[in-house]
mmCIF file with all atom_site columns, C-alpha atoms in Angstrom:
data_model
loop_
_atom_site.group_PDB
_atom_site.id
_atom_site.type_symbol
_atom_site.label_atom_id
_atom_site.label_alt_id
_atom_site.label_comp_id
_atom_site.label_asym_id
_atom_site.label_entity_id
_atom_site.label_seq_id
_atom_site.pdbx_PDB_ins_code
_atom_site.Cartn_x
_atom_site.Cartn_y
_atom_site.Cartn_z
_atom_site.occupancy
_atom_site.B_iso_or_equiv
_atom_site.pdbx_formal_charge
_atom_site.auth_seq_id
_atom_site.auth_comp_id
_atom_site.auth_asym_id
_atom_site.auth_atom_id
_atom_site.pdbx_PDB_model_num
ATOM 1   C CA . MET A 1 1   ? 108.161 66.779 27.680 1.00 92.00 ? 1   MET A CA 1
ATOM 2   C CA . LYS A 1 2   ? 106.111 63.850 28.184 1.00 95.00 ? 2   LYS A CA 1
ATOM 3   C CA . THR A 1 3   ? 102.420 62.910 27.420 1.00 97.00 ? 3   THR A CA 1
ATOM 4   C CA . TYR A 1 4   ? 101.080 60.588 30.234 1.00 97.00 ? 4   TYR A CA 1
ATOM 5   C CA . ARG A 1 5   ? 97.048  59.471 29.819 1.00 98.00 ? 5   ARG A CA 1
ATOM 6   C CA . GLY A 1 6   ? 95.381  58.790 33.785 1.00 98.00 ? 6   GLY A CA 1
ATOM 7   C CA . SER A 1 7   ? 91.787  58.414 34.586 1.00 98.00 ? 7   SER A CA 1
ATOM 8   C CA . CYS A 1 8   ? 89.463  57.637 37.745 1.00 97.00 ? 8   CYS A CA 1
ATOM 9   C CA . HIS A 1 9   ? 88.807  54.177 39.199 1.00 97.00 ? 9   HIS A CA 1
ATOM 10  C CA . CYS A 1 10  ? 86.538  53.235 37.282 1.00 98.00 ? 10  CYS A CA 1
ATOM 11  C CA . GLY A 1 11  ? 87.162  55.306 33.788 1.00 98.00 ? 11  GLY A CA 1
ATOM 12  C CA . ALA A 1 12  ? 84.989  57.515 33.588 1.00 98.00 ? 12  ALA A CA 1
ATOM 13  C CA . VAL A 1 13  ? 86.887  60.509 33.720 1.00 98.00 ? 13  VAL A CA 1
ATOM 14  C CA . ARG A 1 14  ? 90.134  60.526 31.667 1.00 98.00 ? 14  ARG A CA 1
ATOM 15  C CA . PHE A 1 15  ? 92.173  63.170 30.850 1.00 98.00 ? 15  PHE A CA 1
ATOM 16  C CA . GLU A 1 16  ? 95.876  63.680 29.556 1.00 98.00 ? 16  GLU A CA 1
ATOM 17  C CA . ILE A 1 17  ? 98.827  65.819 30.585 1.00 98.00 ? 17  ILE A CA 1
ATOM 18  C CA . ILE A 1 18  ? 102.376 67.244 29.514 1.00 98.00 ? 18  ILE A CA 1
ATOM 19  C CA . THR A 1 19  ? 105.036 67.607 31.753 1.00 95.00 ? 19  THR A CA 1
ATOM 20  C CA . ASP A 1 20  ? 108.734 66.420 32.940 1.00 93.00 ? 20  ASP A CA 1
ATOM 21  C CA . PHE A 1 21  ? 108.003 66.149 36.208 1.00 92.00 ? 21  PHE A CA 1
ATOM 22  C CA . PRO A 1 22  ? 109.875 68.754 37.960 1.00 88.00 ? 22  PRO A CA 1
ATOM 23  C CA . GLU A 1 23  ? 109.168 67.636 41.564 1.00 90.00 ? 23  GLU A CA 1
ATOM 24  C CA . LEU A 1 24  ? 105.310 66.088 43.392 1.00 93.00 ? 24  LEU A CA 1
ATOM 25  C CA . THR A 1 25  ? 103.918 67.936 46.016 1.00 87.00 ? 25  THR A CA 1
ATOM 26  C CA . GLN A 1 26  ? 102.188 66.236 48.802 1.00 88.00 ? 26  GLN A CA 1
ATOM 27  C CA . CYS A 1 27  ? 100.422 69.684 50.605 1.00 79.00 ? 27  CYS A CA 1
ATOM 28  C CA . ASP A 1 28  ? 99.288  69.060 54.177 1.00 78.00 ? 28  ASP A CA 1
ATOM 29  C CA . CYS A 1 29  ? 96.141  70.769 53.969 1.00 73.00 ? 29  CYS A CA 1
ATOM 30  C CA . SER A 1 30  ? 92.476  69.695 55.388 1.00 77.00 ? 30  SER A CA 1
ATOM 31  C CA . ILE A 1 31  ? 91.567  68.029 52.158 1.00 78.00 ? 31  ILE A CA 1
ATOM 32  C CA . CYS A 1 32  ? 95.238  67.057 50.187 1.00 74.00 ? 32  CYS A CA 1
ATOM 33  C CA . ARG A 1 33  ? 95.711  64.954 54.271 1.00 80.00 ? 33  ARG A CA 1
ATOM 34  C CA . LYS A 1 34  ? 92.592  62.759 53.764 1.00 82.00 ? 34  LYS A CA 1
ATOM 35  C CA . LYS A 1 35  ? 92.810  62.395 50.266 1.00 82.00 ? 35  LYS A CA 1
ATOM 36  C CA . ASN A 1 36  ? 96.906  61.590 50.517 1.00 83.00 ? 36  ASN A CA 1
ATOM 37  C CA . ALA A 1 37  ? 96.904  62.949 46.573 1.00 86.00 ? 37  ALA A CA 1
ATOM 38  C CA . LEU A 1 38  ? 100.836 62.999 45.278 1.00 91.00 ? 38  LEU A CA 1
ATOM 39  C CA . MET A 1 39  ? 100.514 65.715 43.102 1.00 92.00 ? 39  MET A CA 1
ATOM 40  C CA . VAL A 1 40  ? 102.434 67.351 39.832 1.00 95.00 ? 40  VAL A CA 1
ATOM 41  C CA . LYS A 1 41  ? 102.020 70.919 39.079 1.00 94.00 ? 41  LYS A CA 1
ATOM 42  C CA . VAL A 1 42  ? 100.987 71.208 34.835 1.00 96.00 ? 42  VAL A CA 1
ATOM 43  C CA . HIS A 1 43  ? 99.538  75.037 33.498 1.00 96.00 ? 43  HIS A CA 1
ATOM 44  C CA . GLU A 1 44  ? 96.418  74.311 31.486 1.00 96.00 ? 44  GLU A CA 1
ATOM 45  C CA . SER A 1 45  ? 97.941  74.355 28.261 1.00 98.00 ? 45  SER A CA 1
ATOM 46  C CA . GLN A 1 46  ? 99.611  70.945 29.109 1.00 98.00 ? 46  GLN A CA 1
ATOM 47  C CA . PHE A 1 47  ? 96.521  69.226 30.048 1.00 98.00 ? 47  PHE A CA 1
ATOM 48  C CA . THR A 1 48  ? 93.461  68.042 28.322 1.00 98.00 ? 48  THR A CA 1
ATOM 49  C CA . LEU A 1 49  ? 90.047  66.506 29.714 1.00 98.00 ? 49  LEU A CA 1
ATOM 50  C CA . LEU A 1 50  ? 89.616  63.638 27.162 1.00 98.00 ? 50  LEU A CA 1
ATOM 51  C CA . ALA A 1 51  ? 86.351  62.035 28.493 1.00 98.00 ? 51  ALA A CA 1
ATOM 52  C CA . GLY A 1 52  ? 83.791  62.415 31.119 1.00 97.00 ? 52  GLY A CA 1
ATOM 53  C CA . GLU A 1 53  ? 83.467  66.012 32.115 1.00 97.00 ? 53  GLU A CA 1
ATOM 54  C CA . GLU A 1 54  ? 79.675  65.395 33.117 1.00 98.00 ? 54  GLU A CA 1
ATOM 55  C CA . HIS A 1 55  ? 80.864  62.835 35.003 1.00 98.00 ? 55  HIS A CA 1
ATOM 56  C CA . LEU A 1 56  ? 83.084  65.553 37.389 1.00 97.00 ? 56  LEU A CA 1
ATOM 57  C CA . THR A 1 57  ? 81.686  66.535 40.714 1.00 96.00 ? 57  THR A CA 1
ATOM 58  C CA . GLU A 1 58  ? 83.383  69.636 41.769 1.00 93.00 ? 58  GLU A CA 1
ATOM 59  C CA . TYR A 1 59  ? 84.187  70.365 46.175 1.00 88.00 ? 59  TYR A CA 1
ATOM 60  C CA . GLN A 1 60  ? 85.368  73.836 47.490 1.00 81.00 ? 60  GLN A CA 1
ATOM 61  C CA . PHE A 1 61  ? 86.300  75.052 51.037 1.00 79.00 ? 61  PHE A CA 1
ATOM 62  C CA . HIS A 1 62  ? 87.391  77.549 52.724 1.00 71.00 ? 62  HIS A CA 1
ATOM 63  C CA . THR A 1 63  ? 88.255  80.753 50.224 1.00 76.00 ? 63  THR A CA 1
ATOM 64  C CA . LYS A 1 64  ? 86.390  78.712 47.112 1.00 73.00 ? 64  LYS A CA 1
ATOM 65  C CA . THR A 1 65  ? 89.440  79.598 45.355 1.00 73.00 ? 65  THR A CA 1
ATOM 66  C CA . ALA A 1 66  ? 90.640  75.966 44.672 1.00 77.00 ? 66  ALA A CA 1
ATOM 67  C CA . ARG A 1 67  ? 88.846  73.671 42.433 1.00 89.00 ? 67  ARG A CA 1
ATOM 68  C CA . HIS A 1 68  ? 88.795  69.557 43.305 1.00 91.00 ? 68  HIS A CA 1
ATOM 69  C CA . PHE A 1 69  ? 87.251  67.563 40.769 1.00 95.00 ? 69  PHE A CA 1
ATOM 70  C CA . PHE A 1 70  ? 86.370  64.114 42.215 1.00 95.00 ? 70  PHE A CA 1
ATOM 71  C CA . CYS A 1 71  ? 84.230  61.313 39.340 1.00 97.00 ? 71  CYS A CA 1
ATOM 72  C CA . LYS A 1 72  ? 80.491  60.777 40.414 1.00 97.00 ? 72  LYS A CA 1
ATOM 73  C CA . THR A 1 73  ? 80.685  57.241 39.810 1.00 97.00 ? 73  THR A CA 1
ATOM 74  C CA . CYS A 1 74  ? 83.858  56.785 41.244 1.00 97.00 ? 74  CYS A CA 1
ATOM 75  C CA . GLY A 1 75  ? 84.467  58.971 44.554 1.00 95.00 ? 75  GLY A CA 1
ATOM 76  C CA . ILE A 1 76  ? 88.170  59.405 42.960 1.00 95.00 ? 76  ILE A CA 1
ATOM 77  C CA . TYR A 1 77  ? 90.050  63.056 42.932 1.00 94.00 ? 77  TYR A CA 1
ATOM 78  C CA . PRO A 1 78  ? 92.041  62.628 39.595 1.00 96.00 ? 78  PRO A CA 1
ATOM 79  C CA . PHE A 1 79  ? 93.072  67.013 39.607 1.00 96.00 ? 79  PHE A CA 1
ATOM 80  C CA . HIS A 1 80  ? 92.510  70.433 41.370 1.00 91.00 ? 80  HIS A CA 1
ATOM 81  C CA . ARG A 1 81  ? 92.340  73.995 39.692 1.00 90.00 ? 81  ARG A CA 1
ATOM 82  C CA . LYS A 1 82  ? 95.264  75.567 42.612 1.00 78.00 ? 82  LYS A CA 1
ATOM 83  C CA . ARG A 1 83  ? 94.515  78.443 44.535 1.00 76.00 ? 83  ARG A CA 1
ATOM 84  C CA . VAL A 1 84  ? 97.026  80.733 44.223 1.00 79.00 ? 84  VAL A CA 1
ATOM 85  C CA . THR A 1 85  ? 98.479  79.620 40.287 1.00 81.00 ? 85  THR A CA 1
ATOM 86  C CA . PRO A 1 86  ? 94.783  79.170 39.028 1.00 85.00 ? 86  PRO A CA 1
ATOM 87  C CA . ASP A 1 87  ? 95.930  78.634 35.541 1.00 92.00 ? 87  ASP A CA 1
ATOM 88  C CA . ASN A 1 88  ? 97.587  75.284 36.955 1.00 93.00 ? 88  ASN A CA 1
ATOM 89  C CA . LEU A 1 89  ? 96.300  72.209 38.012 1.00 95.00 ? 89  LEU A CA 1
ATOM 90  C CA . GLY A 1 90  ? 97.489  69.703 40.201 1.00 93.00 ? 90  GLY A CA 1
ATOM 91  C CA . ILE A 1 91  ? 97.680  65.758 39.165 1.00 96.00 ? 91  ILE A CA 1
ATOM 92  C CA . ASN A 1 92  ? 97.023  62.856 41.761 1.00 95.00 ? 92  ASN A CA 1
ATOM 93  C CA . VAL A 1 93  ? 99.651  60.934 39.810 1.00 95.00 ? 93  VAL A CA 1
ATOM 94  C CA . PHE A 1 94  ? 98.681  57.870 40.934 1.00 94.00 ? 94  PHE A CA 1
ATOM 95  C CA . CYS A 1 95  ? 96.051  58.758 38.792 1.00 96.00 ? 95  CYS A CA 1
ATOM 96  C CA . LEU A 1 96  ? 98.085  58.388 35.718 1.00 97.00 ? 96  LEU A CA 1
ATOM 97  C CA . ASP A 1 97  ? 98.371  54.341 33.747 1.00 96.00 ? 97  ASP A CA 1
ATOM 98  C CA . ASP A 1 98  ? 101.514 52.851 34.247 1.00 91.00 ? 98  ASP A CA 1
ATOM 99  C CA . PHE A 1 99  ? 104.174 55.229 36.394 1.00 90.00 ? 99  PHE A CA 1
ATOM 100 C CA . ASP A 1 100 ? 106.283 54.989 38.989 1.00 87.00 ? 100 ASP A CA 1
ATOM 101 C CA . SER A 1 101 ? 106.690 57.640 41.410 1.00 83.00 ? 101 SER A CA 1
ATOM 102 C CA . ASP A 1 102 ? 109.930 56.515 43.735 1.00 83.00 ? 102 ASP A CA 1
ATOM 103 C CA . ALA A 1 103 ? 112.124 57.666 41.665 1.00 83.00 ? 103 ALA A CA 1
ATOM 104 C CA . ILE A 1 104 ? 110.662 61.643 41.771 1.00 85.00 ? 104 ILE A CA 1
ATOM 105 C CA . PRO A 1 105 ? 111.472 64.518 44.455 1.00 78.00 ? 105 PRO A CA 1
ATOM 106 C CA . VAL A 1 106 ? 108.878 65.330 46.698 1.00 79.00 ? 106 VAL A CA 1
ATOM 107 C CA . ARG A 1 107 ? 108.262 68.677 47.830 1.00 76.00 ? 107 ARG A CA 1
ATOM 108 C CA . ARG A 1 108 ? 105.766 69.320 50.913 1.00 73.00 ? 108 ARG A CA 1
ATOM 109 C CA . ALA A 1 109 ? 103.995 71.974 50.115 1.00 66.00 ? 109 ALA A CA 1
ATOM 110 C CA . LYS A 1 110 ? 102.385 73.913 53.290 1.00 63.00 ? 110 LYS A CA 1
ATOM 111 C CA . GLY A 1 111 ? 98.856  74.341 52.687 1.00 57.00 ? 111 GLY A CA 1
ATOM 112 C CA . ALA A 1 112 ? 97.465  74.196 56.043 1.00 53.00 ? 112 ALA A CA 1
ATOM 113 C CA . ALA A 1 113 ? 99.179  77.384 57.026 1.00 56.00 ? 113 ALA A CA 1
ATOM 114 C CA . MET A 1 114 ? 97.529  79.595 53.705 1.00 55.00 ? 114 MET A CA 1
ATOM 115 C CA . LEU A 1 115 ? 94.859  81.709 54.964 1.00 50.00 ? 115 LEU A CA 1
#
């Protein structure tokens, strides 16, 4: 397990995660397709919001269980609280500092099939 830091584009929202990157996820649900994020799942105990809570805005749709967070200033999606496992967060790995995702397997999630 290693600690990684990340942020939105403007740096207003900063966070860190602890993970060993067992896999990355690309979801095919309507919001994930449009934001084109590649995610790693981490337990809430392995996530720390370092700065910018006041810069976050939340978006919910359909069942209003998943909580998608975006920076109010730059609009970037750094993470969301997951629908099926709400004690876990999906972290947008493209928001991590100096991180290369090429060597990590990607699982295609069938989020569009969840009703």
